[in-house]
Amino acid sequence: MSTLRALAKAQALAAGVAQPVATVRHLHLSPRPLVLVPLAMAGEANAPLAALVGTAPGDARLLIVPQPRNRDQRFAFAAELAGIVLPYLDSFRGVSEAVAVDRGRDVRYRYVDAPQLLLPNPGGLAFLRLFGRSTRFRRPDGEYPVHPSVPLLGRWLTFFAERAEHPGSSALLAMTEALTLHWATGQSAVEDLHLPAVLGWLDPPPGLDGARAAARAEDPAVCPPAGPATDPEFDNKVLAPAIAAYTDAADDETARRSAYAELELALRGQLAPTWELMWRGVGLLAALPPGARVEGRWAGDRDAFTSHAEHVDAGGGPQPRRDGAVAAAVRLHRLERAGTSYAVQRAYDDPLVMAEHRLTGEAFVADVTLADPRRVDDTGKRPVLRPRIQVVTTEPVAVPVGATLYSTARPGQKAKVVFLTPAADGKTEVVLELSGGMGRGLTAPPGTVPEVGERLSLTTLSDAFLPAGAFPDPAETPWTHGGPPAAATFDQALGPADPPGAGAGAGAGAGVGAGVGVGAGVASTPVVGPSDGDPAEDWA
Amino acid sequence: MTSTAQRLAEIRGDVPPRRHNARTIAALTGNPGCARRAVLDSAGVDKPKLAERVGFPARFGQSRFAITRGNTFEAQVKADGGAELLRLVAERLGVDPGGPATWTDLGADDRPGQSGQSGQPDRSARSRAALAAAAPTGAGEQAALFDHPLLGLDVAGQRVHLEPDLVAARLAGRFHVVEVKSFPVIDGQADPGKVAAAAIQSAVYVLALRELLAAEGHDPELVSSDVLLVCPRDFANQPVASLVDVRKQLLVLRRQLDRMARIDDLLAGVPAGFTADPAADPADLRRSLLSVPARYAPDCLAACELAYFCRHATRAETATLGRPVREALGGVATVAEALALAGGEHSGQPEQAEAAALLRAAARLRADALAGRPA
Ligand code: SF4
């Protein structure tokens, strides 16, 4: 938590309403996002109960599972959801654009637009990820066939879930996170997981301040939870009798239909308020102007969408349960790079984010007082254009002589710190030597060198391309890292579980043990026995 | 009745102390620095009722779907005299079960449903006798499983009975606590919050079992600090056993129980006339509660029934926003003070100079950027 953000939170609390922490929108917002509000059955491993889904406020489709423990109904729900999601995805596969690769020697294509999924909160994202996991290995044939769209849906949901971990991606967003990226509420991070409370701070109803609106939103009787967990009171008092009535109706067609209608009504009542909040959130985000680098990051999402679509078209298999050693390392490296670049890009796009870096001394704002745009350094083999400028700042400068700075206005230009001189009134004079971004000649084209009187935002953060690390080919994974992975096929994915201890320790140590103080984490010995496709999965 | 017990009874009101279970004992470790909570828990106050009386009801409801599912899974795992359970546990521990285990249901007589105090002394004695008699003597013995042992623990000077849904498994020369939980382990990973909660609960059982053995003259270390969680695997009903090392949880628990055992120290800081009797007037109760210092943090919301009350009472404090926020604000205690320092209205105490300078700079930068300066 930066001091600037913390201060915004304190201000929000004092003012009784959320405060901006961004001046531009740092994510892409589709004009036609697919909003999905899922509910899960309490106590079950990721059993869907209901969902509202659609691409416009007035176009909510309600899907329900009248008996969430019934396996067939669960996959019928998946097929129904696929019937909405897959055509939505396909609708972005019309027009492609050519992208030059390999320094213009080659060209590849990507779709000019891509789908965007919006869910209420991180819990919703986790639900979606597991739903993808529980459906992508299913088969349309064999002993327990499912509709062919089900495994396809699973692979796409997995794609979105993986994309959501990529910093700066807008393919799948949790509304709570999208909103709190731009506004600070007067409540803690735990409370910010609750969408109704976040909107209570952002947009309190007339007559209430943020704190009161948020407290009111915490009462499930007033405001149903935004899922995927349901309100236990609702489960006990409304849902349980409604499910029982549906089950009791059995073959009595009339009774069953009315019980189904009852269930629909009850579940819609739990989902509709969140649906409405989702679109209010979309409206708030849409009112912000997009940051300059948002489009570039969205192009990355379009690339990812295009390549996954091609992978699926080419008959590629489902994503493996766990990455192999090389794939995991590559992925981690990619996420770290994306994280760094995303942080820098946001700072370049948004003076309010850059202010966080100014506070820590990684950036400062300065006025140009002297400029020598024609200076040429001829001490080397051949003369090079190296203009110098002097800037003055009132801010503390925490960079040493020799450091390289960048100006947000000219991100392609390097500015090396040559002299640092304390001046009157606590000001600092900085002499900078410029290179790059001025053409190839010995004369700088107009506008490429800052002029006297110009105000610059200078930072050590570089928006330059970060080179990728080198990793062995997966087929050459060293034995110390488990050796080459087997190809991810249906058979492998569904086959007997891992041998005792293998892999599970590492995976679970990171996952289960993380942040809970369960030092050793959990090491599992999966039972070697019927796999996921077994009827044992019919929850009794 | 000792004077301490009397004092606690006065605080609690005219009701028997609230009974603890492993969950409530585990919850004691939630915010160990909070005196308000320690006093209320030591006195066995009915906190849910108290919270309701002061106008801030807790929300710790449980869905009956979750309860049903838990019971079904547990019954499935324990079926056939625990044959499957034994196999899972032995395999996870990497030992040979050496033939079928004996199965003793120590709760058999007064189950199901009957949770009254009536059978407790009996059951307690029976559990104690059975477990002590079965204390491991070597790796060679037959495996033995004990379901529903009734255990006891001293909490704030009172004997608390625990009726855990656990199996104590004697295997390969040790006792292991085995807990059946219905949250899934998917691809080797489980919900970290649920694992953490299960681990601290299991630690309560390990502690109680160790004390039982020690009281009977056995080595408490015969109870392993590696507990086994048996959960459904992936999306199916197939059970999978996982090992969790609870040594750290044992330490935390021990520390908090010791603290509560020094109840007199704790009570010394409590004003005379302090009451938490839900029958008292709500306004008096609120005033009374506020007279004992608390240490509210957002984590309380998931751990303590009084959270909404305490949050309301500390609204003006930076800690309400979470520890990271408070730290980023230079540790300044109240929101008003942080904002005053940021606005340069006063420069604060000498030791706040650094925080004040940071906050002033932050406020200036924030205002500049919001006003569009510099372009
Ligand atoms: S909610 Fe209140 S009483 Fe409970 S632990 Fe937190 S601060 Fe203490």
Tab-separated table of N, CA, C and O in Angstrom, chain B residues 55 111 115 171 181 204 249 270 290 309 317 322 359:
chain	number	residue	atom	x	y	z
B	55	GLY	N	-26.716	-4.309	19.339
B	55	GLY	CA	-27.171	-3.775	18.055
B	55	GLY	C	-26.274	-4.079	16.875
B	55	GLY	O	-26.420	-3.486	15.811
B	111	ARG	N	-25.133	-41.138	21.343
B	111	ARG	CA	-25.288	-40.552	20.010
B	111	ARG	C	-26.437	-41.242	19.329
B	111	ARG	O	-26.788	-42.349	19.678
B	115	SER	N	-26.655	-33.991	22.921
B	115	SER	CA	-25.425	-33.262	23.202
B	115	SER	C	-25.446	-32.662	24.602
B	115	SER	O	-24.639	-31.826	24.936
B	171	LEU	N	-1.153	-45.696	15.129
B	171	LEU	CA	-0.559	-46.342	13.967
B	171	LEU	C	0.943	-46.155	14.036
B	171	LEU	O	1.411	-45.046	14.291
B	181	LYS	N	-12.888	-33.470	6.659
B	181	LYS	CA	-13.399	-32.147	6.259
B	181	LYS	C	-14.010	-32.271	4.876
B	181	LYS	O	-13.502	-33.022	4.048
B	204	VAL	N	-5.865	-27.889	18.481
B	204	VAL	CA	-6.589	-27.957	19.757
B	204	VAL	C	-6.708	-29.417	20.199
B	204	VAL	O	-6.474	-29.755	21.366
B	249	GLN	N	0.891	-23.850	15.038
B	249	GLN	CA	-0.420	-23.610	15.623
B	249	GLN	C	-0.429	-23.999	17.104
B	249	GLN	O	-1.072	-23.333	17.925
B	270	VAL	N	-9.485	-4.494	34.137
B	270	VAL	CA	-10.906	-4.337	33.816
B	270	VAL	C	-11.585	-3.526	34.913
B	270	VAL	O	-11.463	-3.864	36.088
B	290	LEU	N	-16.861	-0.748	25.907
B	290	LEU	CA	-15.858	0.221	25.473
B	290	LEU	C	-14.836	0.531	26.558
B	290	LEU	O	-13.772	1.067	26.272
B	309	PHE	N	-19.525	-4.425	16.066
B	309	PHE	CA	-19.545	-3.444	17.147
B	309	PHE	C	-18.193	-2.734	17.260
B	309	PHE	O	-18.118	-1.512	17.282
B	317	GLU	N	-10.348	5.326	13.486
B	317	GLU	CA	-8.939	4.928	13.581
B	317	GLU	C	-8.415	4.338	12.271
B	317	GLU	O	-9.136	3.638	11.564
B	322	GLY	N	-7.129	-1.344	7.946
B	322	GLY	CA	-6.187	-2.443	7.760
B	322	GLY	C	-4.774	-2.003	8.118
B	322	GLY	O	-4.436	-0.830	8.021
B	359	LEU	N	3.369	12.579	4.907
B	359	LEU	CA	1.952	12.817	4.628
B	359	LEU	C	1.746	14.149	3.912
B	359	LEU	O	0.908	14.256	3.017
